[in-house]
Short mmCIF file of C-alpha atoms in Angstrom, two decimals:
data_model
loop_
_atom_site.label_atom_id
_atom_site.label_comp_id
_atom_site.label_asym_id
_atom_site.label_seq_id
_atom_site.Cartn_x
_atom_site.Cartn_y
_atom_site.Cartn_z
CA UNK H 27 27.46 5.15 -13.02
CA UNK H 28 30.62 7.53 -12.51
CA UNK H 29 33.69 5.60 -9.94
CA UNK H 30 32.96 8.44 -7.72
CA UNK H 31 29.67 8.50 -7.34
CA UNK H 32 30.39 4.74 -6.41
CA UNK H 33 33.15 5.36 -4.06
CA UNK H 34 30.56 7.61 -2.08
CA UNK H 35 28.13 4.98 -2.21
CA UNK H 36 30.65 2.84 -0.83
CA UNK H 37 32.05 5.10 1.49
CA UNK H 38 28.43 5.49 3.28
CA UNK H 39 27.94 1.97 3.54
CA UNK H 40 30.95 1.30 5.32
CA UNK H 41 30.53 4.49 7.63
CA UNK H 42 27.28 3.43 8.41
CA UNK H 43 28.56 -0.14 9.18
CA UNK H 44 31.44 1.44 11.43
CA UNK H 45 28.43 3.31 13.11
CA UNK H 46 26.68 0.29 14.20
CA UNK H 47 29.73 -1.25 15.73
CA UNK H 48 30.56 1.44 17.51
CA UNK H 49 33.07 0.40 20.66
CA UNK H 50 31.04 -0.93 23.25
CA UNK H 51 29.90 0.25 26.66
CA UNK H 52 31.14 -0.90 29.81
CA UNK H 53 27.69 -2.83 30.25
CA UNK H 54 26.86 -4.23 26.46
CA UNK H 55 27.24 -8.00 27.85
CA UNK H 56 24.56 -6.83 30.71
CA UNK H 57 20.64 -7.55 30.42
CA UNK H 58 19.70 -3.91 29.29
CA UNK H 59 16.67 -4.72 30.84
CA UNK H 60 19.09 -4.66 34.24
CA UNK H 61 20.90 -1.44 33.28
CA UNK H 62 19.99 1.89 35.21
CA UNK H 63 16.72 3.46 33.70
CA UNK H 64 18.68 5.99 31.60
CA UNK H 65 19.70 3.26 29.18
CA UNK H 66 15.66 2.47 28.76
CA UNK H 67 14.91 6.06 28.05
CA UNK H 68 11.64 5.61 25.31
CA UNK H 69 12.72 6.63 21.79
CA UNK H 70 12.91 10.26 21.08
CA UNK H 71 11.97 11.22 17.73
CA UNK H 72 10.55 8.90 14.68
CA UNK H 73 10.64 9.42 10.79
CA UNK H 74 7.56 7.93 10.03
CA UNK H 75 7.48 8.17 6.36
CA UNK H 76 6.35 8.61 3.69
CA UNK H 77 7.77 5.91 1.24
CA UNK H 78 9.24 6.91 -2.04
CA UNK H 79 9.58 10.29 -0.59
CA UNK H 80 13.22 11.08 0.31
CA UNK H 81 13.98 9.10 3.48
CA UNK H 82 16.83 7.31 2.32
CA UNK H 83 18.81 10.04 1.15
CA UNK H 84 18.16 11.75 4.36
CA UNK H 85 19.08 8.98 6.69
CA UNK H 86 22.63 8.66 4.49
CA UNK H 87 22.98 11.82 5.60
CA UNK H 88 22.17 12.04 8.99
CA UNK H 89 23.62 8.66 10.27
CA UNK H 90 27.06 10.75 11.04
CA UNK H 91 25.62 13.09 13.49
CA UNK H 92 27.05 11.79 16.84
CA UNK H 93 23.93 12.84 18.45
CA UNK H 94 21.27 11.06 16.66
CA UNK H 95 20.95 7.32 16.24
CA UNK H 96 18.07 4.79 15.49
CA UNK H 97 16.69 1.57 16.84
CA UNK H 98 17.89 -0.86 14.32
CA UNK H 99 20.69 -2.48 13.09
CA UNK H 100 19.90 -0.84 9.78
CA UNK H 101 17.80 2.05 8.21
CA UNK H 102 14.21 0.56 9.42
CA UNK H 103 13.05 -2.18 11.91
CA UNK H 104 9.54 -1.80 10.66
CA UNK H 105 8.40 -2.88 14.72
CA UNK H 106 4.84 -2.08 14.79
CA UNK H 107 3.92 -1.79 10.64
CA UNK H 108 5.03 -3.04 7.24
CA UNK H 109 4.25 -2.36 3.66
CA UNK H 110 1.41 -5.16 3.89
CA UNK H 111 -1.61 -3.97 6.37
CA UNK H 112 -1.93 -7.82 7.74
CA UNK H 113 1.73 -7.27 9.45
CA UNK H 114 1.02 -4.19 11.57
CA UNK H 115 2.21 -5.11 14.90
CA UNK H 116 0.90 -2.98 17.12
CA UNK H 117 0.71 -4.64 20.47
CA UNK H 118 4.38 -6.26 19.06
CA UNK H 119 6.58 -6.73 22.27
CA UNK H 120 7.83 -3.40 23.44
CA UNK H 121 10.45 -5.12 25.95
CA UNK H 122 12.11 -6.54 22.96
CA UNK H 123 11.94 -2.66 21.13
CA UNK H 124 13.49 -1.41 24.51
CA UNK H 125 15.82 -4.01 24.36
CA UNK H 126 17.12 -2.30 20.99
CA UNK H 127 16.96 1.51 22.52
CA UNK H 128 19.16 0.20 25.28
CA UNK H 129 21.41 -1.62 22.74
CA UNK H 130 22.15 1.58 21.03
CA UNK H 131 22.96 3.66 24.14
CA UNK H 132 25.18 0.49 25.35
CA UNK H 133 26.78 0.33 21.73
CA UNK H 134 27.64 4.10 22.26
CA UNK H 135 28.01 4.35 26.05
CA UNK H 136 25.80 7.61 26.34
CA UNK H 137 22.44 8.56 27.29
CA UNK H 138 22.12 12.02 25.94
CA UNK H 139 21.90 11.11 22.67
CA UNK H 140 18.38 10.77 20.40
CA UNK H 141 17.80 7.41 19.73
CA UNK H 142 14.75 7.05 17.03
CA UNK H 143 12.30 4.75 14.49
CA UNK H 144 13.17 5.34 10.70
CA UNK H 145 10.34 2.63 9.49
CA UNK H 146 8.62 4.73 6.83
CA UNK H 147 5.74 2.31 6.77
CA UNK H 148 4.16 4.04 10.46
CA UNK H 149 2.94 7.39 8.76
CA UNK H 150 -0.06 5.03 6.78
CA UNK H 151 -0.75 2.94 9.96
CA UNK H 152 -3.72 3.46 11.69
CA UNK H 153 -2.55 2.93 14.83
CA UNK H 154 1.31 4.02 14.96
CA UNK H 155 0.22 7.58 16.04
CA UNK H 156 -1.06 6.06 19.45
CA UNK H 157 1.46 3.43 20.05
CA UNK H 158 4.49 5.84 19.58
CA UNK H 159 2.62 8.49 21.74
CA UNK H 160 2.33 6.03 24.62
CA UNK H 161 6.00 5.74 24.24
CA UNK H 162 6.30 8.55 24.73
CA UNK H 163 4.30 12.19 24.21
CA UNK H 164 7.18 14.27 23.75
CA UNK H 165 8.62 12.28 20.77
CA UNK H 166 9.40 14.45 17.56
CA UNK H 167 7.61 13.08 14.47
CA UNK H 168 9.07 13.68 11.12
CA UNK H 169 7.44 13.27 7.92
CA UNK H 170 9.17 13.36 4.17
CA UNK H 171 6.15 14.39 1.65
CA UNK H 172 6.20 14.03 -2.11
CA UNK H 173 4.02 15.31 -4.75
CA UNK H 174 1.29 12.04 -4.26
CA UNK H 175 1.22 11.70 -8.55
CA UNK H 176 4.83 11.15 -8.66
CA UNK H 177 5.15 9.09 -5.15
CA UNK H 178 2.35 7.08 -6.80
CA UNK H 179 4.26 6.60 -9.72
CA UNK H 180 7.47 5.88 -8.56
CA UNK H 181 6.03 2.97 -6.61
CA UNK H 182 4.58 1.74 -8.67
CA UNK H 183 7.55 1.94 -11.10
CA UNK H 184 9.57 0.10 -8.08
CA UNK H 185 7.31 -2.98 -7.80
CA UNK H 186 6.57 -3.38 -11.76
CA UNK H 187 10.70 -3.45 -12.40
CA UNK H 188 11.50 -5.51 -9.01
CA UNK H 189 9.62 -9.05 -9.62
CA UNK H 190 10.45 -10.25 -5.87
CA UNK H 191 9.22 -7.07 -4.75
CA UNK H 192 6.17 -7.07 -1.91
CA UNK H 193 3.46 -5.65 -4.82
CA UNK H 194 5.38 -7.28 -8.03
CA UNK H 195 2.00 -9.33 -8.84
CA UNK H 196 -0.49 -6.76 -8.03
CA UNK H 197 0.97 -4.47 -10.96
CA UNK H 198 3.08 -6.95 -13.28
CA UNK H 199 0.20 -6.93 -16.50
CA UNK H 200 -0.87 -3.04 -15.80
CA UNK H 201 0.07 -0.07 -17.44
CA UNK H 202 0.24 2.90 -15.22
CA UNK H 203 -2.81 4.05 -16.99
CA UNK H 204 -4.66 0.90 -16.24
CA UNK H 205 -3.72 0.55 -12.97
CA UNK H 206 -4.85 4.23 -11.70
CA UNK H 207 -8.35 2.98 -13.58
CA UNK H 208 -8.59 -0.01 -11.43
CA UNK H 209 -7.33 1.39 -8.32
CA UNK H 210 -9.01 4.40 -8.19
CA UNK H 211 -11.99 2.72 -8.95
CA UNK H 212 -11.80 0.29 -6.11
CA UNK H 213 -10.71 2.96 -3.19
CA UNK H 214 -13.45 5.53 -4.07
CA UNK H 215 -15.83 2.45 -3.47
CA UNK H 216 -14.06 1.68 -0.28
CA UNK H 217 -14.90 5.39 0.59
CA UNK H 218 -18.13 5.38 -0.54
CA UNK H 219 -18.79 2.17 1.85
CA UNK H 220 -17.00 4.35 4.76
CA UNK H 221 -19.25 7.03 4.33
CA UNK H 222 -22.48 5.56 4.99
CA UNK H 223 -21.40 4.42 8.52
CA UNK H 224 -20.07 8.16 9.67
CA UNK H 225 -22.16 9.39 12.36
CA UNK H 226 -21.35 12.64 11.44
CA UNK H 227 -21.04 13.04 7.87
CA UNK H 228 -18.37 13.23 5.74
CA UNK H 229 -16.78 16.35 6.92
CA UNK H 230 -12.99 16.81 5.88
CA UNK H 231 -13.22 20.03 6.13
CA UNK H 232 -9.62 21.55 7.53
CA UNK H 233 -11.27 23.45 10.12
CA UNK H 234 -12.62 20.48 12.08
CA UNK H 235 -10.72 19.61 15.19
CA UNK H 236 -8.23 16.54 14.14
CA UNK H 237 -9.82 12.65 14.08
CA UNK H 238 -6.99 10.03 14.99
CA UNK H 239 -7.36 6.39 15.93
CA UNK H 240 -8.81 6.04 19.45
CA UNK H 241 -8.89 9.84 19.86
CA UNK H 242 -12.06 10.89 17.99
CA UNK H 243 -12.42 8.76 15.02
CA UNK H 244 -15.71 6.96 14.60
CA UNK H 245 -16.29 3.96 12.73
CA UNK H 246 -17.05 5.66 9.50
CA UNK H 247 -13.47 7.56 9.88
CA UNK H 248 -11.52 4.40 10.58
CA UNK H 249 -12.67 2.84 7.60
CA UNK H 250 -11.76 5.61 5.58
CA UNK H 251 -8.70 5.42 6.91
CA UNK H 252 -8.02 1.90 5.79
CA UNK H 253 -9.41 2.16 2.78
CA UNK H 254 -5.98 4.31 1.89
CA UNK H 255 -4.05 2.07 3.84
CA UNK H 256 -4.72 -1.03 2.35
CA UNK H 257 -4.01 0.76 -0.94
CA UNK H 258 0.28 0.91 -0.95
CA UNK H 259 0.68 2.03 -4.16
CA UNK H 260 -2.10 4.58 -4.70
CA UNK H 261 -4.09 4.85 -0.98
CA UNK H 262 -0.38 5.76 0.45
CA UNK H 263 -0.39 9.12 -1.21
CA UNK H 264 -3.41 10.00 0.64
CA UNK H 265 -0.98 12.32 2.99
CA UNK H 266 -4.17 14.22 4.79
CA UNK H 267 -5.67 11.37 6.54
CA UNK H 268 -3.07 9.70 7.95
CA UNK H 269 -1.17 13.18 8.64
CA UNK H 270 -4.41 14.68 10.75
CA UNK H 271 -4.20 10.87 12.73
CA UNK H 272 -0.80 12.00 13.78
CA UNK H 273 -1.81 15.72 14.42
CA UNK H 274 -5.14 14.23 16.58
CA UNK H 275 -2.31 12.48 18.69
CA UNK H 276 0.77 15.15 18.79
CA UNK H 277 1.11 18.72 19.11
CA UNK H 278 1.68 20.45 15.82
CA UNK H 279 4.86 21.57 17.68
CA UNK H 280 6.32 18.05 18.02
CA UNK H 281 5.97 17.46 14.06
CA UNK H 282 7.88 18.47 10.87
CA UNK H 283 6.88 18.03 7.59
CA UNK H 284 9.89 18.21 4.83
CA UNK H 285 9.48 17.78 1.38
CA UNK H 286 10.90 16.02 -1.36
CA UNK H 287 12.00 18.12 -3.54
CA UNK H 288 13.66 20.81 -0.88
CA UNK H 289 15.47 17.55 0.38
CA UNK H 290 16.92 16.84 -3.08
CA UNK H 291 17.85 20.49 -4.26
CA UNK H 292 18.78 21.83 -0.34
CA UNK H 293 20.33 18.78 1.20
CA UNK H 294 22.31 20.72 4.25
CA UNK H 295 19.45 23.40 4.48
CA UNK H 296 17.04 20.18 5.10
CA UNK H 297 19.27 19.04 7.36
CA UNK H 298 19.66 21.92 9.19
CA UNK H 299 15.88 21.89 10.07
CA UNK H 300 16.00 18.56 10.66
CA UNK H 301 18.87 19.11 13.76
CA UNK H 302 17.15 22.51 15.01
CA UNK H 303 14.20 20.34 15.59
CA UNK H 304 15.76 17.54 17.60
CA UNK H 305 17.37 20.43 19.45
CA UNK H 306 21.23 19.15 18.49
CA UNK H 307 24.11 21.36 17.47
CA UNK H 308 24.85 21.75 13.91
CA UNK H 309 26.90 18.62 12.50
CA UNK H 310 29.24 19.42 9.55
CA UNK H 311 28.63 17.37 7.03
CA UNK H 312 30.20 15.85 3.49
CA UNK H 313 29.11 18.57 1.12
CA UNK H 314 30.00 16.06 -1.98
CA UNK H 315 28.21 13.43 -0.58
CA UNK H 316 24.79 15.44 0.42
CA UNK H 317 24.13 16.10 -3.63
CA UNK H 318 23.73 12.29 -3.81
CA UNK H 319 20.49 11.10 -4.24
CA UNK H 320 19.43 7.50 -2.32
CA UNK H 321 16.98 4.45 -3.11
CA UNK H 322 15.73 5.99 -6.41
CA UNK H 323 14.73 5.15 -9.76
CA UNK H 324 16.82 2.00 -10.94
CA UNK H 325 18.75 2.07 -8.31
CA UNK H 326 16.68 0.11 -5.41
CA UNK H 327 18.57 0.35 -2.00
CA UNK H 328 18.85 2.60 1.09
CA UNK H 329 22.67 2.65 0.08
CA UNK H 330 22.32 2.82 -3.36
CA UNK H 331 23.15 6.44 -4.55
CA UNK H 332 22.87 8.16 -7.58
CA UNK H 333 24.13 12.03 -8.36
CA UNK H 334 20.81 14.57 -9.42
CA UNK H 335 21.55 14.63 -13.39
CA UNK H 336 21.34 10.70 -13.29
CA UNK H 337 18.13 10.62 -12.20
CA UNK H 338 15.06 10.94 -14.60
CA UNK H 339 11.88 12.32 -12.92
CA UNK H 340 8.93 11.01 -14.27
CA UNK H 341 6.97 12.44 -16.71
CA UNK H 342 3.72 14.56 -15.99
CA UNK H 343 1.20 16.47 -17.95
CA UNK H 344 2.35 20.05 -16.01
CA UNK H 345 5.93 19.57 -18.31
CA UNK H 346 4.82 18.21 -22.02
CA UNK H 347 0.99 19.45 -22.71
CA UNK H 348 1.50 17.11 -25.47
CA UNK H 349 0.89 13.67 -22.70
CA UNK H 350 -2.91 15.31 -21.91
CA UNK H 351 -4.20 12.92 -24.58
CA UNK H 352 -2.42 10.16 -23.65
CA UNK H 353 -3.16 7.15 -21.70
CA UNK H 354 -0.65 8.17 -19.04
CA UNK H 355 -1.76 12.58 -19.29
CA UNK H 356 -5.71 10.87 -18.66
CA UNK H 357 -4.53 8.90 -15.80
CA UNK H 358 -2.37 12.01 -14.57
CA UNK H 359 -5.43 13.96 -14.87
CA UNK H 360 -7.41 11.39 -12.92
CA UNK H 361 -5.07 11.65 -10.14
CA UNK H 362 -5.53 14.73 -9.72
CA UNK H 363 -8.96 15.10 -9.44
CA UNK H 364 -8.67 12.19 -7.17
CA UNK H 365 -5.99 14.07 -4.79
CA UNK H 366 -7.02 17.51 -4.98
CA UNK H 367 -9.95 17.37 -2.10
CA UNK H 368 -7.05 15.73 -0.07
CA UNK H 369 -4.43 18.34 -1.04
CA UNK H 370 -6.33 21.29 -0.51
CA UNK H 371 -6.57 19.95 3.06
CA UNK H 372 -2.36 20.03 3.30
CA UNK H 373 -2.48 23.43 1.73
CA UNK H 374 -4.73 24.63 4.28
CA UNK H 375 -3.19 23.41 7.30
CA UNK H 376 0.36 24.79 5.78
CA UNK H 377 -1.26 28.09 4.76
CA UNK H 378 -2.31 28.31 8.79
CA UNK H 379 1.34 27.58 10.06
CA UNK H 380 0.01 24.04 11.21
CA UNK H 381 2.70 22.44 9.11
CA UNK H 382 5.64 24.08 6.98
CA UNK H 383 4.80 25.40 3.62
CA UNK H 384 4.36 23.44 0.83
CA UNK H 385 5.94 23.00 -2.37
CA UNK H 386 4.27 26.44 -5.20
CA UNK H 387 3.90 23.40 -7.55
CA UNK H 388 1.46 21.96 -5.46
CA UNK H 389 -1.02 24.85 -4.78
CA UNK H 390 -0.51 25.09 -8.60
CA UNK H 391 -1.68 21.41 -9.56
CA UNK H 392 -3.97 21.12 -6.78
CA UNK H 393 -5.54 24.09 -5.24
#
């Protein structure tokens, strides 16, 4: 790795360190619990997800806006979900999460600034959308999308090379090829299961009115829904189900959908969009520093960074026509046909100005 791009690593660590110990309020000492009700003002905005997706490199970025700040003392708190279904929290103690919103207004000594959630695990948990909109309704939801064969991939990359990782065992003896075999195999049996208990079909048509968790899902829809969810590696790339939970629960209005790849070739543009929708001035940031990719390939860590021509993107069949025979172009095939129903969904809703436009190469693959 080039000294520079390590200083800058370096560098962002130790501004986001200096972030978190900001000079305290007047009050810090104080119960925030006691404090005036501004301090205890519900979070404002959340970045939901997904994983493998581009969060990382965004939040390196937009820790040095003075306006916007997050309820942990680092990138995710992962409150109410984690990567493993069994942990989702979602009756966890919410005068404890107040406790850290007040912290970070008492850390800063303001109350005008936008204090949010960056635990990526939320977007594939069932019942995030309803917990954060109890919170409250006006939060802004923001969601980082990645083309679901690669996101697949690269987590599944992460665990096989990480053997302490959360999913190390699950995928240690597969190939990718073998593992898209088995898993596919077991979630479209989960589905099928789901599908004989909808009472009213299986319509996933775009057009239907949005089904979330306690606003319109039936029993048939919720175990749909966790058939994905209980799938990390593969179920997690499922963007349309858990994405119409969050529109069944928030205006269309209140969310934005970014994408990886105009994240990693138009940082500042990203960001840009990112501030308009927050409704915060324009921050200038490190131009050098914005070209830096975070937590990718090899390089495991919301700090770690890497520059764009260090970082191999996996292979697929779309690039070398020569992989279609191969164990891994069969199993890209595969995944396709398995996320194109799902896709075609996304590509709707975009097409309709329901979410921002996505990426040509996806109406390409999976239209």
């Amino acid at each position: 790795m080039p000294a520079r791009i390590i200083v800058f690593a370096l560098l962002v660590g130790l501004a986001s360190l200096q972030a978190m110990s900001a000079q305290p309020g007047p009050h810090e000492d104080a119960d925030p619990l006691s404090l005036p009700t501004e301090y205890l003002q519900p979070i404002t905005y959340a970045v939901v997800g997904q994983q493998k997706s581009g969060t990382s490199t965004l939040w390196n970025n937009i820790v040095f806006h003075p306006h916007i700040k997050w309820v942990s003392p680092s990138k995710e708190i992962f409150y109410f979900s984690n990567d493993v279904p069994s942990t989702t929290l979602c009756d966890a103690d919410l005068i404890g999460y107040q406790r850290q919103m007040a912290v970070q207004r008492l850390k800063n000594n303001r109350t005008d600034m936008h204090v949010g959630d960056w635990s990526t695990t939320y977007f594939s948990c069932v019942c995030c959308p309803v917990v954060l909109r109890t919170m409250n309704p006006s939060m802004k939801i923001i969601v980082v999308l990645r083309d679901p064969i690669q996101r697949t991939l690269s987590r599944f990359l992460e665990q096989k090379r990480n053997p302490g990782f959360t999913f190390h065992d699950q995928v240690a003896n597969h190939t990718f090829a073998s593992f898209v075999e088995e898993e596919v195999g077991k979630v479209e049996k989960c589905v099928q299961h789901a599908g004989r208990v909808k009472t009213r079909g299986r319509d996933n048509s775009p057009d239907r009115p949005p089904r979330g968790w306690g606003a319109g899902m039936d029993m048939g829809d919720w175990l749909e829904a966790q058939c994905y969810a209980r799938s990390n590696l593969l179920g997690w790339s499922v963007y349309d189900i858990f994405l119409e939970n969050y529109m069944a629960h928030f205006p269309t209005k209140q969310i934005l959908v970014l994408y990886t790849n105009e994240l990693a070739t138009a940082t500042l543009a990203t960001m840009r969009k990112v501030e308009k929708f927050l409704g915060v001035e324009p921050y200038s940031y490190d131009e050098e520093k914005a070209v830096l990719i975070f937590n990718s390939r090899e390089c495991y860590h919301w700090h770690c960074a890497k520059s764009r021509n260090e970082i191999r993107e996996a292979r697929s069949k779309e690039r070398d026509p020569m992989l279609d025979a191969t164990p891994f172009g069969q199993a890209s095939a595969r995944l396709v046909k398995f996320f194109r129903p799902h896709m075609r969904r996304l590509i709707k809703w975009a097409d309709e100005g329901k979410i921002s436009p996505v990426p040509q190469s996806w109406k390409s693959t999976y239209a």
